[in-house]
Amino acid sequence: MGSLLLLLLPLLLSPSYPRGGSARRRRGARTQGLGGPSPAPPETSAPFWVRISPEFKAVPPGGSVWLNCSSSCPLPEGSSLRTELRRGDTLSGPGWVSYQLLDVRAWSSDVHCFVTCAGETRGAAARITAYKQPRSVILEPPVLMGSEYTLRCHVTHVFPVGFLVVILRRGGRVIYSESLERFTGRDLANVTLTYALRARPSDFGQPVTCYARLNLDGLVVLSSSAPMTLPVLAWSPASKALASTSIAALVGILLVVGALCLRKYLSMKSRA
């Protein structure tokens, strides 16, 4: 039986921009007079291509990226970029324009670049993703209480939490895993997973490891904790406190008894 605690850190994220198709505008057909020759099409009416680079880029939350939009049009009439991400600087040269996007915080954003050539508009699309690998994955030392081990794993500063899977392994076997896909928040998060494992004699001395796995549409980011060994006997905090109190009381009693014996010995020696 596992339980999950999710702590969200204040980090505002912008929504991702939905995909959209490229716009295209065609010129109307020219009319010609009766018996007149057909006009020759201009050179710029030939097909042209539009490319955007890189087509896929992953950045940490809050990072920035440059996208280059280029085309084969010899005389472009204009170019534009469609995105809900924050725009920065723009650089341009013959046949290309570079756009800077700032403070990327949406998990997945589609960016569209358009170029108009001889009245026709064509475009290309890129996808920008933002994710944060966990800062740390920490598995607390297992505690044996009664007939169950309590396993507690902490995953800190991870994004996007909705793509996270937390896995507990004993040796080479998965004993528990939990997906956080039901969490749709867009904030950096800390996650704590608690799991109760029934103790068996064969478990004593077995290593247990906690894994945090981000499944990002084909990109898998895996982090793990240091392994912890299942002890034969583990002391709970209450048991440790009781043991410390008992030891302190026993030492006090021994000191009192020793003092009485020493006093009696000195008294007998003085009389002699």
mmCIF file of C-alpha atoms in Angstrom:
data_model
loop_
_atom_site.group_PDB
_atom_site.id
_atom_site.type_symbol
_atom_site.label_atom_id
_atom_site.label_comp_id
_atom_site.label_asym_id
_atom_site.label_seq_id
_atom_site.Cartn_x
_atom_site.Cartn_y
_atom_site.Cartn_z
ATOM 1 C CA MET A 1 0.000 0.000 0.000
ATOM 2 C CA GLY A 2 1.534 3.280 -1.066
ATOM 3 C CA SER A 3 0.724 6.895 -0.348
ATOM 4 C CA LEU A 4 1.826 10.011 -2.185
ATOM 5 C CA LEU A 5 2.544 13.538 -1.011
ATOM 6 C CA LEU A 6 2.949 16.268 -3.629
ATOM 7 C CA LEU A 7 4.350 19.696 -2.740
ATOM 8 C CA LEU A 8 4.165 22.342 -5.471
ATOM 9 C CA LEU A 9 6.681 25.181 -5.623
ATOM 10 C CA PRO A 10 5.539 28.613 -6.886
ATOM 11 C CA LEU A 11 6.635 28.647 -10.491
ATOM 12 C CA LEU A 12 4.240 30.173 -13.012
ATOM 13 C CA LEU A 13 4.165 28.361 -16.330
ATOM 14 C CA SER A 14 2.605 29.596 -19.522
ATOM 15 C CA PRO A 15 0.224 27.242 -21.386
ATOM 16 C CA SER A 16 1.577 25.430 -24.388
ATOM 17 C CA TYR A 17 0.552 26.689 -27.777
ATOM 18 C CA PRO A 18 -1.677 24.258 -29.724
ATOM 19 C CA ARG A 19 -0.634 22.982 -33.060
ATOM 20 C CA GLY A 20 -1.809 24.745 -36.153
ATOM 21 C CA GLY A 21 -1.507 24.259 -39.869
ATOM 22 C CA SER A 22 0.483 26.542 -42.137
ATOM 23 C CA ALA A 23 -1.324 29.262 -44.072
ATOM 24 C CA ARG A 24 -1.187 29.376 -47.827
ATOM 25 C CA ARG A 25 -2.414 32.001 -50.186
ATOM 26 C CA ARG A 26 -2.540 31.569 -53.901
ATOM 27 C CA ARG A 27 -2.711 34.293 -56.468
ATOM 28 C CA GLY A 28 -5.682 34.447 -58.710
ATOM 29 C CA ALA A 29 -5.294 33.406 -62.326
ATOM 30 C CA ARG A 30 -4.566 36.205 -64.719
ATOM 31 C CA THR A 31 -7.010 36.944 -67.488
ATOM 32 C CA GLN A 32 -5.836 37.386 -71.041
ATOM 33 C CA GLY A 33 -7.274 39.220 -74.037
ATOM 34 C CA LEU A 34 -8.749 37.475 -77.004
ATOM 35 C CA GLY A 35 -6.019 36.195 -79.254
ATOM 36 C CA GLY A 36 -3.312 37.650 -77.033
ATOM 37 C CA PRO A 37 -0.316 35.583 -75.965
ATOM 38 C CA SER A 38 -0.190 34.152 -72.429
ATOM 39 C CA PRO A 39 2.149 36.122 -70.181
ATOM 40 C CA ALA A 40 5.242 34.253 -68.975
ATOM 41 C CA PRO A 41 5.137 33.514 -65.222
ATOM 42 C CA PRO A 42 7.666 35.409 -63.129
ATOM 43 C CA GLU A 43 10.666 33.533 -61.769
ATOM 44 C CA THR A 44 9.492 33.983 -58.170
ATOM 45 C CA SER A 45 6.377 31.856 -58.790
ATOM 46 C CA ALA A 46 8.502 28.685 -58.731
ATOM 47 C CA PRO A 47 7.966 26.436 -55.681
ATOM 48 C CA PHE A 48 10.071 27.326 -52.649
ATOM 49 C CA TRP A 49 10.772 25.690 -49.318
ATOM 50 C CA VAL A 50 10.700 26.988 -45.748
ATOM 51 C CA ARG A 51 12.743 25.399 -42.963
ATOM 52 C CA ILE A 52 13.047 26.017 -39.236
ATOM 53 C CA SER A 53 16.016 24.895 -37.160
ATOM 54 C CA PRO A 54 16.122 23.242 -34.727
ATOM 55 C CA GLU A 55 12.831 21.430 -35.269
ATOM 56 C CA PHE A 56 12.939 20.047 -31.711
ATOM 57 C CA LYS A 57 14.619 21.600 -28.686
ATOM 58 C CA ALA A 58 14.461 20.759 -24.971
ATOM 59 C CA VAL A 59 15.391 23.467 -22.458
ATOM 60 C CA PRO A 60 15.224 23.726 -18.655
ATOM 61 C CA PRO A 61 12.189 25.618 -17.280
ATOM 62 C CA GLY A 62 12.819 29.336 -17.654
ATOM 63 C CA GLY A 63 15.486 28.861 -20.336
ATOM 64 C CA SER A 64 15.760 30.514 -23.747
ATOM 65 C CA VAL A 65 16.298 29.285 -27.302
ATOM 66 C CA TRP A 66 17.098 30.641 -30.790
ATOM 67 C CA LEU A 67 15.154 29.421 -33.826
ATOM 68 C CA ASN A 68 16.340 30.051 -37.388
ATOM 69 C CA CYS A 69 13.752 30.366 -40.157
ATOM 70 C CA SER A 70 15.165 30.110 -43.693
ATOM 71 C CA SER A 71 13.736 29.761 -47.197
ATOM 72 C CA SER A 72 14.776 29.320 -50.816
ATOM 73 C CA CYS A 73 12.770 32.354 -51.958
ATOM 74 C CA PRO A 74 15.081 34.801 -53.767
ATOM 75 C CA LEU A 75 12.860 37.820 -53.004
ATOM 76 C CA PRO A 76 10.765 37.127 -49.886
ATOM 77 C CA GLU A 77 7.960 39.591 -49.285
ATOM 78 C CA GLY A 78 7.936 38.988 -45.542
ATOM 79 C CA SER A 79 8.363 36.487 -42.717
ATOM 80 C CA SER A 80 6.638 35.975 -39.372
ATOM 81 C CA LEU A 81 6.621 33.748 -36.299
ATOM 82 C CA ARG A 82 3.518 32.451 -34.542
ATOM 83 C CA THR A 83 3.927 31.391 -30.903
ATOM 84 C CA GLU A 84 2.635 32.143 -27.423
ATOM 85 C CA LEU A 85 6.147 32.022 -26.013
ATOM 86 C CA ARG A 86 7.801 35.277 -25.032
ATOM 87 C CA ARG A 87 9.766 36.864 -27.884
ATOM 88 C CA GLY A 88 13.255 38.306 -27.508
ATOM 89 C CA ASP A 89 15.712 39.620 -30.097
ATOM 90 C CA THR A 90 15.450 39.112 -33.863
ATOM 91 C CA LEU A 91 18.357 38.793 -36.298
ATOM 92 C CA SER A 92 18.128 38.554 -40.091
ATOM 93 C CA GLY A 93 20.213 38.049 -43.198
ATOM 94 C CA PRO A 94 19.786 37.011 -46.851
ATOM 95 C CA GLY A 95 17.219 34.222 -46.868
ATOM 96 C CA TRP A 96 16.966 33.776 -43.082
ATOM 97 C CA VAL A 97 15.570 35.261 -39.879
ATOM 98 C CA SER A 98 16.495 34.139 -36.336
ATOM 99 C CA TYR A 99 14.076 34.574 -33.447
ATOM 100 C CA GLN A 100 14.899 34.396 -29.741
ATOM 101 C CA LEU A 101 12.341 32.889 -27.362
ATOM 102 C CA LEU A 102 12.666 33.700 -23.662
ATOM 103 C CA ASP A 103 11.534 32.208 -20.329
ATOM 104 C CA VAL A 104 10.243 28.911 -21.722
ATOM 105 C CA ARG A 105 8.093 27.343 -19.009
ATOM 106 C CA ALA A 106 5.430 25.354 -20.862
ATOM 107 C CA TRP A 107 6.136 21.619 -21.140
ATOM 108 C CA SER A 108 5.451 21.572 -24.879
ATOM 109 C CA SER A 109 5.014 24.492 -27.271
ATOM 110 C CA ASP A 110 4.629 24.496 -31.058
ATOM 111 C CA VAL A 111 6.269 27.372 -32.948
ATOM 112 C CA HIS A 112 5.370 28.200 -36.572
ATOM 113 C CA CYS A 113 7.502 30.182 -39.016
ATOM 114 C CA PHE A 114 5.971 31.648 -42.211
ATOM 115 C CA VAL A 115 7.556 33.135 -45.347
ATOM 116 C CA THR A 116 5.660 34.846 -48.161
ATOM 117 C CA CYS A 117 7.133 34.630 -51.654
ATOM 118 C CA ALA A 118 5.435 36.016 -54.792
ATOM 119 C CA GLY A 119 2.103 36.129 -52.970
ATOM 120 C CA GLU A 120 2.312 32.545 -51.676
ATOM 121 C CA THR A 121 2.842 31.810 -47.974
ATOM 122 C CA ARG A 122 4.472 28.652 -46.710
ATOM 123 C CA GLY A 123 5.513 27.627 -43.241
ATOM 124 C CA ALA A 124 7.445 25.210 -41.035
ATOM 125 C CA ALA A 125 6.946 24.116 -37.433
ATOM 126 C CA ALA A 126 9.177 23.393 -34.462
ATOM 127 C CA ARG A 127 8.479 22.063 -30.983
ATOM 128 C CA ILE A 128 10.047 23.470 -27.824
ATOM 129 C CA THR A 129 9.857 21.449 -24.609
ATOM 130 C CA ALA A 130 10.827 22.342 -21.056
ATOM 131 C CA TYR A 131 11.647 19.827 -18.345
ATOM 132 C CA LYS A 132 13.634 19.635 -15.117
ATOM 133 C CA GLN A 133 15.411 16.456 -14.046
ATOM 134 C CA PRO A 134 14.980 15.868 -10.291
ATOM 135 C CA ARG A 135 17.533 17.718 -8.201
ATOM 136 C CA SER A 136 17.753 14.680 -5.934
ATOM 137 C CA VAL A 137 16.157 11.296 -5.290
ATOM 138 C CA ILE A 138 16.516 10.269 -1.632
ATOM 139 C CA LEU A 139 15.422 6.986 -0.059
ATOM 140 C CA GLU A 140 15.244 7.097 3.727
ATOM 141 C CA PRO A 141 16.682 4.133 5.691
ATOM 142 C CA PRO A 142 13.950 1.465 5.898
ATOM 143 C CA VAL A 143 12.265 1.133 9.297
ATOM 144 C CA LEU A 144 10.828 -2.192 10.497
ATOM 145 C CA MET A 145 7.668 -1.687 12.530
ATOM 146 C CA GLY A 146 5.943 -4.908 13.506
ATOM 147 C CA SER A 147 5.827 -7.049 10.373
ATOM 148 C CA GLU A 148 6.220 -4.246 7.808
ATOM 149 C CA TYR A 149 9.028 -2.108 6.454
ATOM 150 C CA THR A 150 8.239 1.568 5.935
ATOM 151 C CA LEU A 151 9.917 2.866 2.758
ATOM 152 C CA ARG A 152 9.904 6.605 2.080
ATOM 153 C CA CYS A 153 11.318 8.187 -1.098
ATOM 154 C CA HIS A 154 11.721 11.928 -1.777
ATOM 155 C CA VAL A 155 11.956 13.359 -5.324
ATOM 156 C CA THR A 156 12.824 17.070 -5.320
ATOM 157 C CA HIS A 157 12.436 19.913 -7.831
ATOM 158 C CA VAL A 158 11.024 17.971 -10.789
ATOM 159 C CA PHE A 159 9.021 19.172 -13.826
ATOM 160 C CA PRO A 160 6.620 18.292 -15.374
ATOM 161 C CA VAL A 161 5.321 16.221 -12.474
ATOM 162 C CA GLY A 162 2.461 14.773 -14.547
ATOM 163 C CA PHE A 163 5.002 12.778 -16.587
ATOM 164 C CA LEU A 164 6.765 11.333 -13.513
ATOM 165 C CA VAL A 165 6.767 7.683 -12.422
ATOM 166 C CA VAL A 166 8.269 6.738 -9.023
ATOM 167 C CA ILE A 167 9.534 3.150 -8.763
ATOM 168 C CA LEU A 168 10.768 1.070 -5.815
ATOM 169 C CA ARG A 169 13.012 -1.911 -6.584
ATOM 170 C CA ARG A 170 14.175 -4.664 -4.236
ATOM 171 C CA GLY A 171 17.226 -6.236 -5.814
ATOM 172 C CA GLY A 172 16.338 -6.420 -9.502
ATOM 173 C CA ARG A 173 12.566 -6.685 -9.006
ATOM 174 C CA VAL A 174 9.993 -3.885 -8.974
ATOM 175 C CA ILE A 175 8.012 -3.992 -5.727
ATOM 176 C CA TYR A 176 5.944 -0.844 -6.317
ATOM 177 C CA SER A 177 5.502 1.934 -8.881
ATOM 178 C CA GLU A 178 3.190 4.911 -9.116
ATOM 179 C CA SER A 179 2.460 7.273 -12.002
ATOM 180 C CA LEU A 180 1.637 10.907 -11.281
ATOM 181 C CA GLU A 181 -0.236 11.493 -14.533
ATOM 182 C CA ARG A 182 -3.311 12.583 -12.583
ATOM 183 C CA PHE A 183 -1.400 15.668 -11.435
ATOM 184 C CA THR A 184 -1.847 18.287 -14.154
ATOM 185 C CA GLY A 185 -0.237 21.248 -12.378
ATOM 186 C CA ARG A 186 2.336 23.322 -14.251
ATOM 187 C CA ASP A 187 4.621 23.959 -11.289
ATOM 188 C CA LEU A 188 7.987 22.700 -10.168
ATOM 189 C CA ALA A 189 7.253 20.084 -7.491
ATOM 190 C CA ASN A 190 8.599 17.990 -4.634
ATOM 191 C CA VAL A 191 7.176 14.476 -4.342
ATOM 192 C CA THR A 192 7.243 12.091 -1.367
ATOM 193 C CA LEU A 193 6.215 8.449 -1.823
ATOM 194 C CA THR A 194 5.593 6.236 1.246
ATOM 195 C CA TYR A 195 5.159 2.484 0.875
ATOM 196 C CA ALA A 196 4.604 -0.288 3.426
ATOM 197 C CA LEU A 197 6.417 -3.515 2.517
ATOM 198 C CA ARG A 198 5.528 -6.720 4.372
ATOM 199 C CA ALA A 199 8.677 -8.176 5.876
ATOM 200 C CA ARG A 200 9.754 -11.685 4.896
ATOM 201 C CA PRO A 201 12.825 -13.647 6.042
ATOM 202 C CA SER A 202 14.155 -13.591 2.461
ATOM 203 C CA ASP A 203 14.081 -9.759 2.466
ATOM 204 C CA PHE A 204 16.721 -9.368 5.186
ATOM 205 C CA GLY A 205 19.862 -7.817 3.731
ATOM 206 C CA GLN A 206 18.268 -7.068 0.327
ATOM 207 C CA PRO A 207 19.048 -3.657 -1.265
ATOM 208 C CA VAL A 208 16.147 -1.311 -2.062
ATOM 209 C CA THR A 209 16.482 1.566 -4.566
ATOM 210 C CA CYS A 210 14.084 4.372 -5.525
ATOM 211 C CA TYR A 211 13.907 5.520 -9.169
ATOM 212 C CA ALA A 212 12.307 8.657 -10.654
ATOM 213 C CA ARG A 213 11.489 8.334 -14.354
ATOM 214 C CA LEU A 214 10.255 11.114 -16.634
ATOM 215 C CA ASN A 215 8.529 9.816 -19.785
ATOM 216 C CA LEU A 216 8.614 12.797 -22.149
ATOM 217 C CA ASP A 217 7.008 11.591 -25.384
ATOM 218 C CA GLY A 218 9.911 9.314 -26.297
ATOM 219 C CA LEU A 219 12.575 11.027 -24.190
ATOM 220 C CA VAL A 220 13.195 9.076 -20.956
ATOM 221 C CA VAL A 221 15.053 10.784 -18.093
ATOM 222 C CA LEU A 222 15.961 8.412 -15.244
ATOM 223 C CA SER A 223 17.313 9.316 -11.788
ATOM 224 C CA SER A 224 17.905 7.033 -8.808
ATOM 225 C CA SER A 225 18.667 7.102 -5.108
ATOM 226 C CA ALA A 226 21.493 5.403 -3.285
ATOM 227 C CA PRO A 227 20.487 1.804 -2.378
ATOM 228 C CA MET A 228 19.388 1.058 1.183
ATOM 229 C CA THR A 229 19.659 -2.387 2.801
ATOM 230 C CA LEU A 230 16.659 -3.941 4.535
ATOM 231 C CA PRO A 231 17.824 -4.539 8.117
ATOM 232 C CA VAL A 232 17.070 -7.605 10.221
ATOM 233 C CA LEU A 233 16.011 -5.316 13.054
ATOM 234 C CA ALA A 234 15.241 -1.670 12.638
ATOM 235 C CA TRP A 235 14.510 0.678 15.513
ATOM 236 C CA SER A 236 11.614 3.068 15.278
ATOM 237 C CA PRO A 237 12.069 6.592 16.752
ATOM 238 C CA ALA A 238 9.831 5.683 19.713
ATOM 239 C CA SER A 239 11.875 2.545 20.394
ATOM 240 C CA LYS A 240 15.117 4.531 20.238
ATOM 241 C CA ALA A 241 13.780 7.089 22.728
ATOM 242 C CA LEU A 242 12.621 4.352 25.095
ATOM 243 C CA ALA A 243 15.973 2.582 24.875
ATOM 244 C CA SER A 244 17.874 5.801 25.569
ATOM 245 C CA THR A 245 15.681 6.549 28.577
ATOM 246 C CA SER A 246 16.155 3.035 29.940
ATOM 247 C CA ILE A 247 19.935 3.207 29.554
ATOM 248 C CA ALA A 248 20.049 6.606 31.256
ATOM 249 C CA ALA A 249 17.947 5.286 34.157
ATOM 250 C CA LEU A 250 20.188 2.221 34.542
ATOM 251 C CA VAL A 251 23.341 4.384 34.608
ATOM 252 C CA GLY A 252 21.729 6.595 37.255
ATOM 253 C CA ILE A 253 20.873 3.610 39.429
ATOM 254 C CA LEU A 254 24.423 2.243 39.138
ATOM 255 C CA LEU A 255 25.862 5.603 40.116
ATOM 256 C CA VAL A 256 23.624 5.821 43.202
ATOM 257 C CA VAL A 257 24.462 2.261 44.268
ATOM 258 C CA GLY A 258 28.182 2.921 43.730
ATOM 259 C CA ALA A 259 28.031 6.109 45.791
ATOM 260 C CA LEU A 260 26.291 4.292 48.672
ATOM 261 C CA CYS A 261 28.826 1.477 48.625
ATOM 262 C CA LEU A 262 31.726 3.924 48.635
ATOM 263 C CA ARG A 263 30.203 5.852 51.530
ATOM 264 C CA LYS A 264 29.711 2.684 53.562
ATOM 265 C CA TYR A 265 33.255 1.553 52.852
ATOM 266 C CA LEU A 266 34.732 4.879 53.954
ATOM 267 C CA SER A 267 32.611 4.849 57.115
ATOM 268 C CA MET A 268 33.820 1.362 58.076
ATOM 269 C CA LYS A 269 37.423 2.313 57.378
ATOM 270 C CA SER A 270 37.219 5.439 59.603
ATOM 271 C CA ARG A 271 35.911 3.363 62.541
ATOM 272 C CA ALA A 272 38.743 0.893 62.241
#
